[in-house]
């Protein structure tokens, strides 16, 4: 009897220790500068959690001095490795593939779009198949084609949005569909003097894209899985100098953030759109002094709230990061948080994701100091946006 009680106590003690460790894990927060001064880097485009050997890494694409790079950190935000996967190129998007241990990086070099397979050891293999169709009979000589964002469909095929630049003209919005090996299935061009930067599969027959026209106005596209055009909407009086992004609410509505001039001040405005019709359901100005060139990002939580992040002008102080939580569809504010970056550094936010293992958030940004040096910053918050 005594042995049974002792064994029971040991089991309960072990369970309590495991629970304490889980609780500690859920409380992991940080505000990290990745202490590598890169000259003129292209910022992180996408950020995600990927699990390898039961350890979590954050990965994001960047370009440093012309190199196509991927960074990884441990779960505490400390830099673990930097992979240089091509000697020339700009990484715009990186996704985990359905086959574990591999990632796919999309981007471009001086003329051509790029797709690169990357394994967990940083070993890269460039897809050498032709990645864009012959449009010269339709639009004249092509100067370059760029890939900006990529998603994998349930059938393992790939959709990529981007732009096509004429030699003697402007850009065309471009959507490409590739098989799992990277072979081009079809390619569609849409609006002239515009480019698409963010891509999302709404359902098996609906693709959403967000982009910019030449004057900076933000646009939304809805096309079917064969590239057939459904609708296009321009956000009213909303502009951006950064690539816009799309997120979805739990009810299936589109959330997107842009910049609007409000009383002589550039503020973030968050829009809610009906995905079927493209109608604006609601919009809300965010009253803090965001600056247009600082970038903004919106993501949707699992409980259908919206997290909008951006760079805030600190006036005479160092610029800061900020995050706001809203509840759709009323867009009522639940909390707002500000995070200090490096002293006297220009701050820009480029990604925000909810962490799969808990309810916190990862914010990715880049900071440029007065002497021209730059570094990446990762901020991990709890579910209320707080950092210890």
GROMACS .gro file of C-alpha atoms in nm:
model
  388
    1UNK     CA    1   0.000   0.000   0.000
    2UNK     CA    2   0.281   0.234   0.093
    3UNK     CA    3   0.460   0.160  -0.235
    4UNK     CA    4   0.139   0.232  -0.428
    5UNK     CA    5   0.097   0.567  -0.255
    6UNK     CA    6   0.462   0.655  -0.317
    7UNK     CA    7   0.434   0.565  -0.686
    8UNK     CA    8   0.118   0.770  -0.713
    9UNK     CA    9   0.290   1.069  -0.554
   10UNK     CA   10   0.586   1.036  -0.790
   11UNK     CA   11   0.353   1.025  -1.093
   12UNK     CA   12   0.164   1.330  -0.968
   13UNK     CA   13   0.493   1.513  -0.905
   14UNK     CA   14   0.617   1.433  -1.257
   15UNK     CA   15   0.286   1.547  -1.404
   16UNK     CA   16   0.311   1.872  -1.208
   17UNK     CA   17   0.668   1.929  -1.334
   18UNK     CA   18   0.557   1.866  -1.692
   19UNK     CA   19   0.268   2.109  -1.647
   20UNK     CA   20   0.503   2.370  -1.498
   21UNK     CA   21   0.734   2.332  -1.799
   22UNK     CA   22   0.439   2.368  -2.035
   23UNK     CA   23   0.326   2.678  -1.848
   24UNK     CA   24   0.677   2.821  -1.870
   25UNK     CA   25   0.682   2.745  -2.239
   26UNK     CA   26   0.358   2.934  -2.290
   27UNK     CA   27   0.511   3.230  -2.107
   28UNK     CA   28   0.813   3.256  -2.337
   29UNK     CA   29   0.831   3.614  -2.467
   30UNK     CA   30   1.121   3.816  -2.601
   31UNK     CA   31   1.223   4.131  -2.784
   32UNK     CA   32   1.535   4.034  -2.977
   33UNK     CA   33   1.760   4.221  -3.212
   34UNK     CA   34   1.942   3.966  -3.428
   35UNK     CA   35   2.282   4.119  -3.382
   36UNK     CA   36   2.412   4.107  -3.735
   37UNK     CA   37   2.469   4.442  -3.903
   38UNK     CA   38   2.382   4.389  -4.269
   39UNK     CA   39   2.444   4.660  -4.528
   40UNK     CA   40   2.120   4.746  -4.703
   41UNK     CA   41   1.930   4.417  -4.650
   42UNK     CA   42   1.594   4.342  -4.804
   43UNK     CA   43   1.361   4.281  -4.506
   44UNK     CA   44   1.190   3.963  -4.400
   45UNK     CA   45   0.890   3.898  -4.622
   46UNK     CA   46   0.724   3.602  -4.449
   47UNK     CA   47   0.773   3.441  -4.112
   48UNK     CA   48   0.647   3.110  -3.982
   49UNK     CA   49   0.701   2.845  -3.719
   50UNK     CA   50   0.839   2.515  -3.846
   51UNK     CA   51   0.918   2.212  -3.631
   52UNK     CA   52   1.221   1.994  -3.688
   53UNK     CA   53   1.338   1.726  -3.444
   54UNK     CA   54   1.087   1.858  -3.188
   55UNK     CA   55   1.258   2.198  -3.183
   56UNK     CA   56   1.100   2.512  -3.324
   57UNK     CA   57   1.270   2.751  -3.559
   58UNK     CA   58   1.166   3.079  -3.710
   59UNK     CA   59   1.264   3.127  -4.072
   60UNK     CA   60   1.240   3.427  -4.300
   61UNK     CA   61   1.376   3.522  -4.642
   62UNK     CA   62   1.611   3.815  -4.690
   63UNK     CA   63   1.869   3.942  -4.933
   64UNK     CA   64   2.204   4.069  -4.809
   65UNK     CA   65   2.454   4.224  -5.050
   66UNK     CA   66   2.281   4.043  -5.336
   67UNK     CA   67   2.269   3.704  -5.164
   68UNK     CA   68   1.943   3.512  -5.127
   69UNK     CA   69   1.938   3.433  -4.756
   70UNK     CA   70   1.733   3.241  -4.501
   71UNK     CA   71   1.767   3.301  -4.126
   72UNK     CA   72   1.670   3.063  -3.849
   73UNK     CA   73   1.640   3.119  -3.474
   74UNK     CA   74   1.562   2.898  -3.180
   75UNK     CA   75   1.241   2.928  -2.980
   76UNK     CA   76   1.395   3.208  -2.770
   77UNK     CA   77   1.459   3.422  -3.076
   78UNK     CA   78   1.837   3.374  -3.078
   79UNK     CA   79   1.996   3.345  -3.420
   80UNK     CA   80   2.102   2.989  -3.494
   81UNK     CA   81   2.208   2.992  -3.858
   82UNK     CA   82   2.217   3.202  -4.172
   83UNK     CA   83   2.191   3.019  -4.503
   84UNK     CA   84   2.315   3.181  -4.822
   85UNK     CA   85   2.123   2.984  -5.082
   86UNK     CA   86   2.201   3.180  -5.400
   87UNK     CA   87   2.479   3.420  -5.489
   88UNK     CA   88   2.231   3.665  -5.641
   89UNK     CA   89   1.862   3.702  -5.574
   90UNK     CA   90   1.598   3.848  -5.347
   91UNK     CA   91   1.383   3.619  -5.134
   92UNK     CA   92   1.022   3.735  -5.110
   93UNK     CA   93   0.836   3.440  -4.960
   94UNK     CA   94   0.917   3.116  -4.782
   95UNK     CA   95   0.674   2.835  -4.701
   96UNK     CA   96   0.694   2.490  -4.538
   97UNK     CA   97   0.594   2.222  -4.786
   98UNK     CA   98   0.355   1.941  -4.703
   99UNK     CA   99   0.652   1.704  -4.713
  100UNK     CA  100   0.832   1.760  -4.382
  101UNK     CA  101   1.191   1.889  -4.361
  102UNK     CA  102   1.170   2.099  -4.676
  103UNK     CA  103   1.084   2.461  -4.751
  104UNK     CA  104   1.029   2.647  -5.074
  105UNK     CA  105   1.169   2.997  -5.124
  106UNK     CA  106   1.027   3.227  -5.392
  107UNK     CA  107   1.181   3.549  -5.522
  108UNK     CA  108   1.366   3.690  -5.819
  109UNK     CA  109   1.702   3.804  -5.955
  110UNK     CA  110   1.778   4.077  -6.209
  111UNK     CA  111   1.552   3.925  -6.478
  112UNK     CA  112   1.407   3.589  -6.378
  113UNK     CA  113   1.170   3.463  -6.111
  114UNK     CA  114   1.324   3.217  -5.866
  115UNK     CA  115   1.205   2.906  -5.685
  116UNK     CA  116   1.448   2.724  -5.456
  117UNK     CA  117   1.401   2.405  -5.255
  118UNK     CA  118   1.570   2.428  -4.915
  119UNK     CA  119   1.618   2.153  -4.658
  120UNK     CA  120   1.673   2.193  -4.284
  121UNK     CA  121   2.052   2.189  -4.328
  122UNK     CA  122   2.040   2.488  -4.562
  123UNK     CA  123   2.115   2.281  -4.872
  124UNK     CA  124   1.944   2.451  -5.165
  125UNK     CA  125   1.839   2.337  -5.512
  126UNK     CA  126   1.717   2.589  -5.767
  127UNK     CA  127   1.429   2.491  -5.994
  128UNK     CA  128   1.563   2.526  -6.346
  129UNK     CA  129   1.239   2.482  -6.539
  130UNK     CA  130   1.090   2.778  -6.724
  131UNK     CA  131   0.890   2.983  -6.473
  132UNK     CA  132   0.718   3.229  -6.703
  133UNK     CA  133   0.527   3.205  -7.028
  134UNK     CA  134   0.609   3.375  -7.357
  135UNK     CA  135   0.417   3.702  -7.339
  136UNK     CA  136   0.622   3.890  -7.597
  137UNK     CA  137   0.359   3.862  -7.871
  138UNK     CA  138   0.102   4.013  -7.632
  139UNK     CA  139   0.298   4.280  -7.444
  140UNK     CA  140   0.625   4.321  -7.635
  141UNK     CA  141   0.970   4.253  -7.497
  142UNK     CA  142   0.975   4.146  -7.130
  143UNK     CA  143   1.231   4.313  -6.904
  144UNK     CA  144   1.179   4.084  -6.604
  145UNK     CA  145   0.931   3.869  -6.413
  146UNK     CA  146   0.917   3.871  -6.031
  147UNK     CA  147   0.765   3.627  -5.783
  148UNK     CA  148   0.638   3.790  -5.463
  149UNK     CA  149   0.430   3.533  -5.271
  150UNK     CA  150   0.368   3.159  -5.292
  151UNK     CA  151   0.119   2.912  -5.144
  152UNK     CA  152   0.078   2.537  -5.177
  153UNK     CA  153  -0.265   2.400  -5.268
  154UNK     CA  154  -0.413   2.083  -5.111
  155UNK     CA  155  -0.315   1.887  -5.427
  156UNK     CA  156   0.050   1.999  -5.368
  157UNK     CA  157   0.052   2.227  -5.671
  158UNK     CA  158   0.182   2.583  -5.627
  159UNK     CA  159   0.028   2.925  -5.688
  160UNK     CA  160   0.259   3.226  -5.715
  161UNK     CA  161   0.168   3.593  -5.756
  162UNK     CA  162   0.396   3.868  -5.880
  163UNK     CA  163   0.452   4.101  -6.170
  164UNK     CA  164   0.573   4.115  -6.530
  165UNK     CA  165   0.761   4.425  -6.645
  166UNK     CA  166   0.761   4.532  -7.009
  167UNK     CA  167   1.087   4.667  -7.148
  168UNK     CA  168   0.916   4.986  -7.266
  169UNK     CA  169   0.628   5.006  -7.019
  170UNK     CA  170   0.497   4.924  -6.675
  171UNK     CA  171   0.410   4.616  -6.473
  172UNK     CA  172   0.130   4.364  -6.518
  173UNK     CA  173  -0.025   4.171  -6.228
  174UNK     CA  174   0.081   3.810  -6.277
  175UNK     CA  175  -0.052   3.481  -6.134
  176UNK     CA  176   0.123   3.150  -6.200
  177UNK     CA  177   0.020   2.790  -6.136
  178UNK     CA  178   0.293   2.525  -6.112
  179UNK     CA  179   0.293   2.151  -6.051
  180UNK     CA  180   0.461   2.013  -5.734
  181UNK     CA  181   0.793   1.983  -5.920
  182UNK     CA  182   0.788   2.351  -6.020
  183UNK     CA  183   0.684   2.306  -6.384
  184UNK     CA  184   0.463   2.586  -6.516
  185UNK     CA  185   0.101   2.479  -6.579
  186UNK     CA  186  -0.046   2.817  -6.671
  187UNK     CA  187   0.012   3.187  -6.620
  188UNK     CA  188  -0.234   3.476  -6.630
  189UNK     CA  189  -0.172   3.850  -6.647
  190UNK     CA  190  -0.433   4.096  -6.525
  191UNK     CA  191  -0.415   4.467  -6.453
  192UNK     CA  192  -0.160   4.693  -6.625
  193UNK     CA  193   0.058   4.930  -6.420
  194UNK     CA  194   0.012   4.721  -6.105
  195UNK     CA  195   0.171   4.429  -5.918
  196UNK     CA  196   0.046   4.160  -5.676
  197UNK     CA  197   0.232   4.102  -5.351
  198UNK     CA  198   0.021   3.878  -5.127
  199UNK     CA  199  -0.164   3.557  -5.212
  200UNK     CA  200  -0.414   3.341  -5.024
  201UNK     CA  201  -0.623   3.036  -5.111
  202UNK     CA  202  -0.972   3.118  -4.986
  203UNK     CA  203  -1.117   2.778  -5.080
  204UNK     CA  204  -1.050   2.512  -5.343
  205UNK     CA  205  -1.182   2.736  -5.620
  206UNK     CA  206  -1.100   3.088  -5.498
  207UNK     CA  207  -0.769   3.275  -5.493
  208UNK     CA  208  -0.730   3.614  -5.326
  209UNK     CA  209  -0.449   3.857  -5.413
  210UNK     CA  210  -0.352   4.197  -5.275
  211UNK     CA  211  -0.138   4.441  -5.467
  212UNK     CA  212  -0.056   4.800  -5.556
  213UNK     CA  213  -0.120   5.014  -5.860
  214UNK     CA  214   0.150   5.259  -5.967
  215UNK     CA  215   0.015   5.545  -5.754
  216UNK     CA  216   0.030   5.328  -5.442
  217UNK     CA  217  -0.341   5.253  -5.410
  218UNK     CA  218  -0.411   4.911  -5.260
  219UNK     CA  219  -0.612   4.665  -5.471
  220UNK     CA  220  -0.780   4.330  -5.403
  221UNK     CA  221  -0.837   4.052  -5.659
  222UNK     CA  222  -1.061   3.746  -5.654
  223UNK     CA  223  -0.995   3.483  -5.923
  224UNK     CA  224  -1.087   3.115  -5.954
  225UNK     CA  225  -0.842   2.824  -5.941
  226UNK     CA  226  -0.802   2.840  -6.321
  227UNK     CA  227  -0.708   3.207  -6.308
  228UNK     CA  228  -1.046   3.333  -6.434
  229UNK     CA  229  -1.115   3.686  -6.308
  230UNK     CA  230  -1.408   3.732  -6.064
  231UNK     CA  231  -1.376   4.081  -5.915
  232UNK     CA  232  -1.128   4.357  -5.841
  233UNK     CA  233  -1.167   4.629  -5.578
  234UNK     CA  234  -0.953   4.932  -5.494
  235UNK     CA  235  -0.946   5.029  -5.126
  236UNK     CA  236  -1.111   5.375  -5.102
  237UNK     CA  237  -0.851   5.647  -5.041
  238UNK     CA  238  -0.610   5.388  -4.902
  239UNK     CA  239  -0.248   5.375  -5.010
  240UNK     CA  240   0.076   5.203  -4.915
  241UNK     CA  241   0.444   5.207  -5.006
  242UNK     CA  242   0.480   4.856  -4.861
  243UNK     CA  243   0.340   4.532  -4.995
  244UNK     CA  244  -0.012   4.485  -4.853
  245UNK     CA  245  -0.124   4.158  -4.701
  246UNK     CA  246  -0.455   3.972  -4.663
  247UNK     CA  247  -0.594   3.785  -4.366
  248UNK     CA  248  -0.927   3.610  -4.309
  249UNK     CA  249  -1.166   3.633  -4.016
  250UNK     CA  250  -1.329   3.324  -3.869
  251UNK     CA  251  -1.644   3.414  -4.064
  252UNK     CA  252  -1.449   3.406  -4.390
  253UNK     CA  253  -1.432   3.780  -4.443
  254UNK     CA  254  -1.119   3.950  -4.580
  255UNK     CA  255  -0.918   4.176  -4.351
  256UNK     CA  256  -0.659   4.411  -4.500
  257UNK     CA  257  -0.467   4.713  -4.366
  258UNK     CA  258  -0.345   5.014  -4.559
  259UNK     CA  259  -0.260   5.380  -4.500
  260UNK     CA  260  -0.497   5.676  -4.525
  261UNK     CA  261  -0.439   6.047  -4.477
  262UNK     CA  262  -0.648   6.156  -4.175
  263UNK     CA  263  -0.637   6.524  -4.072
  264UNK     CA  264  -0.296   6.572  -4.230
  265UNK     CA  265  -0.154   6.258  -4.070
  266UNK     CA  266  -0.093   5.919  -4.227
  267UNK     CA  267  -0.276   5.658  -4.020
  268UNK     CA  268  -0.347   5.291  -4.064
  269UNK     CA  269  -0.696   5.197  -4.175
  270UNK     CA  270  -0.823   4.839  -4.145
  271UNK     CA  271  -1.091   4.719  -4.391
  272UNK     CA  272  -1.324   4.420  -4.376
  273UNK     CA  273  -1.441   4.292  -4.717
  274UNK     CA  274  -1.699   4.035  -4.824
  275UNK     CA  275  -1.501   3.765  -5.007
  276UNK     CA  276  -1.782   3.668  -5.244
  277UNK     CA  277  -1.886   4.015  -5.364
  278UNK     CA  278  -1.589   4.238  -5.281
  279UNK     CA  279  -1.816   4.478  -5.089
  280UNK     CA  280  -1.670   4.678  -4.798
  281UNK     CA  281  -1.838   4.562  -4.476
  282UNK     CA  282  -1.653   4.787  -4.232
  283UNK     CA  283  -1.346   5.004  -4.191
  284UNK     CA  284  -1.167   5.165  -3.899
  285UNK     CA  285  -0.890   5.425  -3.873
  286UNK     CA  286  -0.628   5.350  -3.612
  287UNK     CA  287  -0.552   5.676  -3.439
  288UNK     CA  288  -0.186   5.628  -3.354
  289UNK     CA  289   0.069   5.811  -3.569
  290UNK     CA  290   0.174   5.541  -3.811
  291UNK     CA  291   0.390   5.651  -4.099
  292UNK     CA  292   0.332   5.529  -4.451
  293UNK     CA  293   0.690   5.423  -4.517
  294UNK     CA  294   0.706   5.213  -4.200
  295UNK     CA  295   0.492   4.927  -4.328
  296UNK     CA  296   0.188   4.764  -4.174
  297UNK     CA  297   0.063   4.411  -4.135
  298UNK     CA  298  -0.266   4.249  -4.032
  299UNK     CA  299  -0.319   3.894  -3.914
  300UNK     CA  300  -0.625   3.710  -3.784
  301UNK     CA  301  -0.620   3.510  -3.461
  302UNK     CA  302  -0.781   3.171  -3.414
  303UNK     CA  303  -1.063   3.339  -3.222
  304UNK     CA  304  -1.127   3.577  -3.516
  305UNK     CA  305  -0.971   3.888  -3.365
  306UNK     CA  306  -0.743   4.107  -3.577
  307UNK     CA  307  -0.387   4.201  -3.487
  308UNK     CA  308  -0.263   4.507  -3.677
  309UNK     CA  309   0.106   4.592  -3.639
  310UNK     CA  310   0.321   4.875  -3.770
  311UNK     CA  311   0.602   5.118  -3.704
  312UNK     CA  312   0.522   5.421  -3.488
  313UNK     CA  313   0.692   5.757  -3.510
  314UNK     CA  314   0.848   5.821  -3.170
  315UNK     CA  315   0.912   6.191  -3.236
  316UNK     CA  316   1.238   6.285  -3.065
  317UNK     CA  317   1.260   5.937  -2.910
  318UNK     CA  318   1.350   5.614  -3.083
  319UNK     CA  319   1.082   5.483  -3.312
  320UNK     CA  320   0.878   5.196  -3.180
  321UNK     CA  321   0.680   4.894  -3.290
  322UNK     CA  322   0.310   4.880  -3.210
  323UNK     CA  323   0.040   4.613  -3.211
  324UNK     CA  324  -0.336   4.659  -3.182
  325UNK     CA  325  -0.599   4.394  -3.126
  326UNK     CA  326  -0.946   4.444  -3.273
  327UNK     CA  327  -1.261   4.239  -3.260
  328UNK     CA  328  -1.435   4.193  -3.596
  329UNK     CA  329  -1.684   4.291  -3.728
  330UNK     CA  330  -1.719   4.599  -3.505
  331UNK     CA  331  -1.340   4.655  -3.499
  332UNK     CA  332  -1.362   4.751  -3.132
  333UNK     CA  333  -1.022   4.779  -2.962
  334UNK     CA  334  -0.925   4.513  -2.706
  335UNK     CA  335  -0.568   4.621  -2.639
  336UNK     CA  336  -0.278   4.818  -2.782
  337UNK     CA  337   0.091   4.763  -2.714
  338UNK     CA  338   0.415   4.942  -2.794
  339UNK     CA  339   0.758   4.781  -2.813
  340UNK     CA  340   1.090   4.962  -2.804
  341UNK     CA  341   1.344   4.872  -3.067
  342UNK     CA  342   1.704   4.987  -3.095
  343UNK     CA  343   1.783   5.342  -2.992
  344UNK     CA  344   1.746   5.601  -3.270
  345UNK     CA  345   1.669   5.337  -3.531
  346UNK     CA  346   1.418   5.353  -3.814
  347UNK     CA  347   1.161   5.083  -3.747
  348UNK     CA  348   0.957   4.885  -3.999
  349UNK     CA  349   0.731   4.583  -3.950
  350UNK     CA  350   0.706   4.320  -4.220
  351UNK     CA  351   0.529   4.023  -4.070
  352UNK     CA  352   0.313   3.906  -3.781
  353UNK     CA  353   0.194   3.552  -3.712
  354UNK     CA  354   0.015   3.375  -3.432
  355UNK     CA  355   0.233   3.101  -3.284
  356UNK     CA  356   0.096   2.751  -3.335
  357UNK     CA  357   0.208   2.617  -2.997
  358UNK     CA  358   0.046   2.888  -2.785
  359UNK     CA  359  -0.168   3.199  -2.822
  360UNK     CA  360   0.115   3.448  -2.850
  361UNK     CA  361   0.239   3.637  -3.155
  362UNK     CA  362   0.564   3.677  -3.344
  363UNK     CA  363   0.636   4.019  -3.498
  364UNK     CA  364   0.922   4.048  -3.747
  365UNK     CA  365   1.079   4.378  -3.841
  366UNK     CA  366   1.394   4.550  -3.952
  367UNK     CA  367   1.579   4.847  -3.805
  368UNK     CA  368   1.818   5.085  -3.978
  369UNK     CA  369   2.045   5.303  -3.768
  370UNK     CA  370   2.174   5.652  -3.847
  371UNK     CA  371   2.507   5.511  -3.967
  372UNK     CA  372   2.333   5.293  -4.225
  373UNK     CA  373   2.365   4.958  -4.046
  374UNK     CA  374   2.061   4.733  -4.019
  375UNK     CA  375   1.947   4.444  -3.809
  376UNK     CA  376   1.644   4.220  -3.789
  377UNK     CA  377   1.419   4.219  -3.484
  378UNK     CA  378   1.185   3.948  -3.358
  379UNK     CA  379   0.927   4.019  -3.088
  380UNK     CA  380   0.743   3.729  -2.923
  381UNK     CA  381   0.444   3.833  -2.713
  382UNK     CA  382   0.189   3.651  -2.503
  383UNK     CA  383  -0.176   3.637  -2.608
  384UNK     CA  384  -0.234   3.986  -2.468
  385UNK     CA  385   0.053   4.133  -2.666
  386UNK     CA  386   0.276   4.169  -2.359
  387UNK     CA  387   0.651   4.108  -2.346
  388UNK     CA  388   0.821   4.041  -2.013
   0.00000   0.00000   0.00000
